[in-house]
Amino acid sequence: MLNIGQLAQTGLLKKYGTDEIIFHQGDPGHEMFILLKGRVRLLAHSTDGTDIPFMDVNAGDFFGEMSLLENAPRSATVQALDDCMVIVINETNFESIIAQQPALALRIMKGMSKRIRQINEELAQLKGEINSEEGSEPEHKVDTPATSSIQNISDLVPEGHGSYPDIAPPSDAEYLFEKEIDCPVCGQKFTTTMVRSSKLKLKGVDSDLRQTFEGFNSLWYMVWVCPHCFYANFNFEFKKVDPNMRQWVTSQTERMKATGFKYSHPRRLDEVFMAFYLALNCLQNNKPDASRIAKIWLRLSWLYADAHDEAMYKYASQKALEYFSEAYYNTHRNTSVEQDQRLTLLLAELNLRTDHPEEALKHYRNSIVRKGGSAILNRQAEDKIQELKELLH
Ligand SMILES: [Zn+2]
């Protein structure tokens, strides 16, 4: 824990009112800020000159540390969202503070090392200079805007997972409501955001079974996370917990706590991804269930597709394919003919996406069931086979 009293004596205490700008992007900076009270928002210039919010920082976290360490200009504008109180740490008092507060030094280092690369990429993208080549670094160093409230997640997310600044649109609110539920793992109560299904208007179902709705992305609200024990799962199977899972989640709670995971209002895409990876971690227990893991990867592939992250979209599709294949070939299934057809079609689709057209063709053919099969699904497979044949020749 940080000793705030001691910091207040060493640093300089400052107050900012709602909407006040703490500093502007491009300003020279020689201090870092520890937020004692309130919330601030980080904004970055986009190519069209508008400021895009990309991160909120909550009390207890800090921002601007790279300017202090490297004298780099500010890479973001920081605005107070409500009445804020900060400690300003400058070059003069920094060393003595680090000496007195090793915990702070450790937090800064941990927060920075994992994020510098990620933030460089994000800024490059914002500036329209997407440089996706592996191993290449931007030529100039940039300020690390902040340590997000979600920290040290790198061992939960795969390599290549980036930073996704999207924020849920205000129109989402009309589809949502809050409800208190009991966590099936730790037994404590918490409030979760639920979707008003009655308000949803189905727009269509994609060939990989994704349902889309008019004006609302239900994917963002699919994973619930208990803020006490960090048990995370799909809303539709949240109560599906066996003793094995309960034991595993309990053993992981301390580790997951370190992520500082919490959904913001409105929620951010980074948090949505994180919730899915928390759910994935909950399933990596002694008895991993391939079909449940596959469902998470499939949805992650949709999220990456929405975020236009082509490489991660392929990666997640490949993972979904691996786990659905495992579920398909290695486990006893108790499913109807139609469910079987759908799974086979999904395998075909995932093979197609991950550049295995021959495999895809095989699965499309297998999905056709003349007796007892769905005529609609049969036709869907036949159309795909026709398309593929033309493509392959
Ligand atoms: Zn819990």
XYZ file of C-alpha atoms and ligand atoms in Angstrom:
394
model
C 0.000 0.000 0.000
C 1.088 3.540 -0.680
C 1.627 5.843 2.228
C -0.468 8.806 1.104
C 0.273 10.911 4.178
C 3.979 10.677 3.552
C 3.494 11.486 -0.144
C 1.441 14.547 0.717
C 4.327 15.847 2.816
C 6.917 15.298 0.089
C 4.970 16.186 -3.030
C 2.784 19.062 -3.914
C -0.940 18.753 -3.377
C -3.148 20.289 -6.109
C -6.874 20.503 -6.769
C -8.717 20.567 -10.099
C -12.390 21.279 -10.711
C -14.770 19.343 -12.949
C -13.791 19.591 -16.658
C -10.542 21.407 -15.864
C -7.603 20.421 -18.077
C -4.628 19.183 -16.041
C -2.316 19.248 -19.023
C -2.517 19.221 -22.820
C -1.085 16.742 -25.255
C 2.271 18.049 -26.496
C 2.961 20.140 -23.374
C 6.412 19.720 -21.895
C 6.071 17.725 -18.715
C 8.321 17.181 -15.766
C 5.954 15.731 -13.229
C 3.811 12.732 -12.586
C 0.483 12.811 -10.808
C -1.012 10.526 -8.216
C -4.772 10.844 -8.168
C -5.999 10.943 -4.575
C -9.586 11.865 -5.235
C -11.882 11.955 -8.271
C -11.509 10.658 -11.798
C -9.646 11.953 -14.824
C -10.014 11.206 -18.526
C -7.188 10.842 -21.021
C -7.772 12.143 -24.523
C -5.594 11.923 -27.614
C -5.746 13.916 -30.838
C -7.073 11.939 -33.754
C -6.134 12.561 -37.361
C -9.202 14.790 -37.872
C -8.225 17.026 -34.964
C -10.846 15.918 -32.482
C -9.887 14.583 -29.079
C -10.696 10.936 -28.526
C -11.127 9.735 -24.955
C -9.199 6.519 -24.507
C -8.797 5.928 -20.823
C -10.220 6.900 -17.456
C -8.023 6.913 -14.380
C -9.516 6.413 -10.951
C -8.385 7.546 -7.505
C -5.371 5.557 -6.331
C -3.771 5.416 -9.757
C -1.241 7.701 -11.356
C -0.525 9.250 -14.741
C 2.187 11.224 -16.549
C 5.055 9.172 -15.151
C 6.950 8.915 -18.448
C 7.262 12.671 -18.771
C 8.862 12.708 -15.353
C 11.277 9.898 -16.156
C 12.163 10.840 -19.727
C 11.232 14.494 -20.124
C 9.072 13.503 -23.093
C 6.201 15.805 -24.096
C 2.748 14.785 -22.897
C 1.220 12.207 -25.220
C -2.308 12.857 -24.039
C -4.550 15.576 -22.713
C -5.817 14.905 -19.211
C -9.100 16.347 -18.048
C -10.697 16.152 -14.597
C -14.089 14.415 -14.720
C -15.063 15.642 -11.274
C -13.413 17.447 -8.377
C -9.948 15.970 -8.211
C -7.055 16.081 -5.818
C -3.611 15.055 -6.988
C -0.103 14.815 -5.665
C 2.403 16.299 -8.094
C 5.760 14.577 -8.048
C 8.614 16.357 -9.782
C 12.252 15.589 -10.513
C 13.375 17.127 -7.235
C 11.285 15.017 -4.903
C 10.931 11.909 -7.078
C 14.057 10.116 -5.907
C 13.353 10.589 -2.243
C 9.770 9.398 -2.726
C 10.897 6.246 -4.551
C 13.397 5.585 -1.761
C 10.714 5.999 0.886
C 8.001 4.170 -1.033
C 9.376 1.092 -2.804
C 5.822 -0.109 -3.410
C 5.215 2.927 -5.600
C 8.393 2.270 -7.610
C 7.306 -1.299 -8.196
C 3.829 -0.239 -9.300
C 5.224 2.290 -11.735
C 7.643 -0.233 -13.222
C 5.044 -2.971 -13.550
C 2.517 -0.633 -15.042
C 4.976 0.821 -17.511
C 6.919 -2.097 -18.872
C 3.822 -3.937 -20.039
C 2.160 -0.902 -21.455
C 4.811 1.061 -23.297
C 4.740 -1.127 -26.386
C 0.964 -1.328 -26.345
C 0.544 2.404 -26.014
C 3.077 3.136 -28.736
C 1.030 0.991 -31.074
C -2.183 2.635 -30.021
C -0.804 6.114 -30.575
C 0.637 5.130 -33.908
C -2.805 3.954 -34.907
C -4.454 7.134 -33.693
C -2.006 9.093 -35.805
C -2.814 6.910 -38.789
C 0.652 5.437 -38.879
C -0.196 1.828 -38.345
C 2.989 -0.125 -38.189
C 2.174 -3.742 -37.598
C 5.573 -5.157 -38.508
C 6.861 -7.397 -35.780
C 9.838 -6.120 -33.842
C 9.819 -2.637 -35.311
C 9.706 0.144 -32.759
C 8.514 3.707 -33.268
C 11.518 6.006 -33.637
C 10.719 8.362 -30.836
C 9.727 7.568 -27.319
C 6.327 8.663 -26.170
C 4.917 9.428 -22.799
C 3.020 6.612 -21.180
C -0.305 8.334 -20.602
C -1.281 6.382 -17.517
C -1.469 3.167 -15.731
C -4.983 2.042 -16.393
C -7.178 0.811 -13.607
C -6.772 -2.588 -15.254
C -3.214 -3.610 -14.635
C -0.691 -6.313 -15.357
C -2.981 -8.321 -17.518
C -0.307 -9.463 -19.904
C -0.139 -13.008 -18.554
C -3.883 -13.402 -19.108
C -4.027 -12.137 -22.660
C -2.209 -13.658 -25.647
C 0.722 -11.965 -27.310
C -0.523 -9.592 -29.962
C -3.570 -8.472 -27.986
C -3.517 -4.709 -28.259
C -5.308 -1.816 -26.683
C -8.856 -1.098 -27.778
C -10.054 2.413 -26.911
C -13.727 2.050 -27.934
C -16.338 3.039 -25.385
C -19.933 1.791 -25.378
C -22.300 4.335 -27.001
C -24.763 6.212 -24.742
C -27.651 4.546 -26.626
C -26.727 1.229 -24.949
C -28.270 2.484 -21.703
C -31.847 1.953 -22.923
C -31.136 -1.764 -23.405
C -29.623 -2.249 -19.953
C -30.602 -2.496 -16.328
C -28.822 -3.290 -13.085
C -29.639 -6.237 -10.909
C -28.238 -7.636 -7.699
C -27.304 -11.310 -7.875
C -25.587 -13.888 -5.669
C -22.199 -15.128 -6.806
C -22.371 -18.935 -7.131
C -18.680 -19.219 -6.168
C -18.152 -16.966 -3.132
C -21.815 -16.465 -2.191
C -21.517 -12.673 -1.977
C -23.961 -10.285 -3.583
C -23.029 -7.948 -6.392
C -24.746 -5.762 -8.955
C -24.439 -6.768 -12.560
C -25.559 -5.157 -15.813
C -28.252 -7.104 -17.615
C -29.711 -6.776 -21.096
C -33.423 -6.135 -21.671
C -33.963 -8.943 -24.159
C -37.464 -7.655 -24.890
C -35.965 -4.487 -26.404
C -33.641 -6.328 -28.759
C -34.502 -6.537 -32.436
C -32.706 -9.356 -34.200
C -30.982 -8.091 -37.332
C -29.632 -11.440 -38.474
C -27.570 -14.502 -37.793
C -24.141 -14.701 -39.425
C -22.823 -17.908 -40.943
C -20.769 -18.482 -37.786
C -23.954 -18.327 -35.667
C -23.369 -14.794 -34.436
C -26.655 -13.054 -33.714
C -26.654 -9.347 -34.412
C -29.169 -6.811 -33.142
C -30.316 -3.404 -34.373
C -28.245 -0.676 -32.719
C -26.882 -2.808 -29.929
C -23.881 -5.091 -29.502
C -24.931 -7.714 -26.947
C -21.415 -9.168 -26.937
C -20.257 -6.323 -24.705
C -22.607 -7.424 -21.915
C -22.251 -11.165 -22.160
C -19.683 -11.799 -19.439
C -20.449 -11.146 -15.785
C -17.613 -10.788 -13.306
C -17.959 -11.121 -9.530
C -16.024 -8.188 -8.016
C -15.335 -10.191 -4.852
C -13.818 -13.453 -6.095
C -13.361 -12.531 -9.797
C -15.381 -15.486 -11.002
C -16.281 -14.640 -14.608
C -18.601 -16.424 -16.985
C -21.225 -15.961 -19.670
C -24.491 -14.576 -18.319
C -26.379 -17.582 -19.744
C -24.322 -20.075 -17.766
C -23.185 -18.009 -14.815
C -24.805 -20.372 -12.309
C -23.180 -23.409 -13.925
C -20.428 -23.986 -11.354
C -19.144 -27.367 -10.196
C -16.906 -27.978 -7.131
C -13.855 -28.241 -9.394
C -14.523 -24.804 -10.877
C -15.296 -23.314 -7.450
C -11.992 -24.554 -6.051
C -10.036 -23.293 -9.047
C -11.617 -19.832 -9.031
C -10.945 -19.496 -5.298
C -7.293 -20.410 -5.849
C -7.065 -17.727 -8.567
C -8.780 -14.885 -6.714
C -5.646 -13.170 -5.406
C -4.000 -13.306 -8.816
C -7.105 -11.936 -10.536
C -7.437 -9.186 -7.942
C -4.123 -7.817 -9.190
C -5.782 -7.041 -12.530
C -7.933 -4.445 -10.739
C -10.751 -5.442 -13.062
C -13.905 -3.370 -12.911
C -16.417 -2.426 -15.608
C -16.712 1.337 -16.114
C -19.997 3.078 -16.922
C -20.136 3.206 -19.883
C -17.931 0.196 -20.316
C -14.825 0.126 -22.446
C -13.859 -2.450 -25.042
C -10.602 -3.108 -23.166
C -12.694 -4.172 -20.181
C -14.950 -6.353 -22.301
C -11.915 -8.202 -23.644
C -10.518 -8.500 -20.137
C -13.788 -9.990 -18.852
C -13.643 -12.651 -21.576
C -10.045 -13.477 -20.664
C -11.001 -13.683 -16.981
C -13.771 -16.122 -17.957
C -11.292 -18.101 -20.023
C -8.963 -18.302 -17.046
C -11.802 -19.649 -14.890
C -12.208 -22.508 -17.382
C -8.513 -23.435 -17.433
C -8.969 -25.672 -14.394
C -8.263 -29.375 -13.881
C -11.186 -30.364 -16.048
C -11.222 -27.920 -18.955
C -14.437 -28.132 -20.959
C -13.477 -27.762 -24.629
C -16.883 -26.625 -25.842
C -17.138 -23.866 -23.221
C -13.615 -22.673 -24.010
C -14.443 -22.779 -27.723
C -17.494 -20.565 -27.166
C -15.317 -17.932 -25.504
C -12.748 -17.951 -28.315
C -15.487 -17.678 -30.948
C -16.879 -14.593 -29.232
C -13.396 -13.159 -28.808
C -12.973 -13.547 -32.572
C -16.132 -11.455 -33.073
C -14.837 -8.772 -30.723
C -11.533 -8.644 -32.590
C -13.417 -8.466 -35.884
C -15.407 -5.482 -34.568
C -12.148 -3.869 -33.443
C -10.660 -4.426 -36.946
C -7.764 -6.399 -35.463
C -7.304 -8.830 -38.323
C -4.362 -10.739 -36.828
C -6.091 -11.357 -33.507
C -9.334 -12.193 -35.306
C -7.506 -15.021 -37.069
C -5.763 -16.083 -33.882
C -9.025 -16.307 -31.926
C -10.752 -18.096 -34.839
C -7.937 -20.653 -34.895
C -8.332 -21.196 -31.133
C -12.098 -21.572 -31.521
C -11.511 -24.105 -34.286
C -9.081 -26.114 -32.132
C -11.457 -26.314 -29.187
C -14.607 -26.906 -31.232
C -12.747 -29.710 -33.060
C -11.769 -31.210 -29.718
C -15.348 -31.006 -28.527
C -16.550 -32.472 -31.817
C -14.196 -35.424 -32.091
C -13.167 -36.265 -28.552
C -16.156 -35.843 -26.336
C -19.423 -37.641 -26.147
C -22.125 -35.339 -27.362
C -25.746 -35.552 -26.529
C -27.133 -33.278 -29.183
C -29.943 -33.236 -31.680
C -29.370 -33.746 -35.422
C -29.880 -30.037 -36.009
C -27.414 -29.022 -33.274
C -24.915 -31.414 -34.834
C -25.460 -29.831 -38.209
C -24.885 -26.373 -36.759
C -21.649 -27.444 -35.091
C -20.395 -29.039 -38.307
C -21.273 -25.882 -40.236
C -19.425 -23.809 -37.649
C -16.337 -26.009 -38.008
C -16.544 -25.514 -41.762
C -16.820 -21.749 -41.337
C -13.870 -21.566 -38.920
C -11.743 -23.677 -41.267
C -12.597 -21.289 -44.062
C -11.587 -18.278 -41.986
C -8.285 -19.796 -40.957
C -7.357 -20.614 -44.549
C -8.211 -24.327 -44.632
C -10.655 -24.414 -47.585
C -10.301 -28.182 -48.218
C -11.143 -28.962 -44.584
C -14.020 -26.495 -44.806
C -15.396 -28.268 -47.873
C -15.291 -31.599 -46.042
C -17.260 -30.211 -43.101
C -19.822 -28.504 -45.337
C -20.416 -31.879 -47.022
C -20.689 -33.635 -43.644
C -23.197 -31.094 -42.412
C -25.759 -32.094 -45.001
C -28.231 -34.517 -43.463
C -30.998 -35.680 -45.799
C -33.009 -37.624 -43.253
C -34.085 -35.625 -40.220
C -31.774 -32.698 -40.967
C -32.859 -29.092 -41.311
C -33.654 -28.189 -44.921
C -32.487 -24.613 -44.334
C -29.108 -25.739 -43.021
C -28.758 -28.226 -45.868
C -29.342 -25.453 -48.386
C -26.908 -23.156 -46.577
C -24.215 -25.869 -46.814
C -24.967 -26.557 -50.479
C -24.623 -22.865 -51.331
C -21.304 -22.715 -49.525
C -20.043 -25.842 -51.298
C -20.913 -24.266 -54.639
C -19.090 -21.032 -53.732
C -16.055 -22.918 -52.498
C -15.822 -25.122 -55.570
C -15.740 -22.038 -57.775
C -13.119 -20.503 -55.514
C -10.914 -23.572 -55.459
C -10.902 -24.097 -59.235
Zn -17.784 -14.252 -6.151
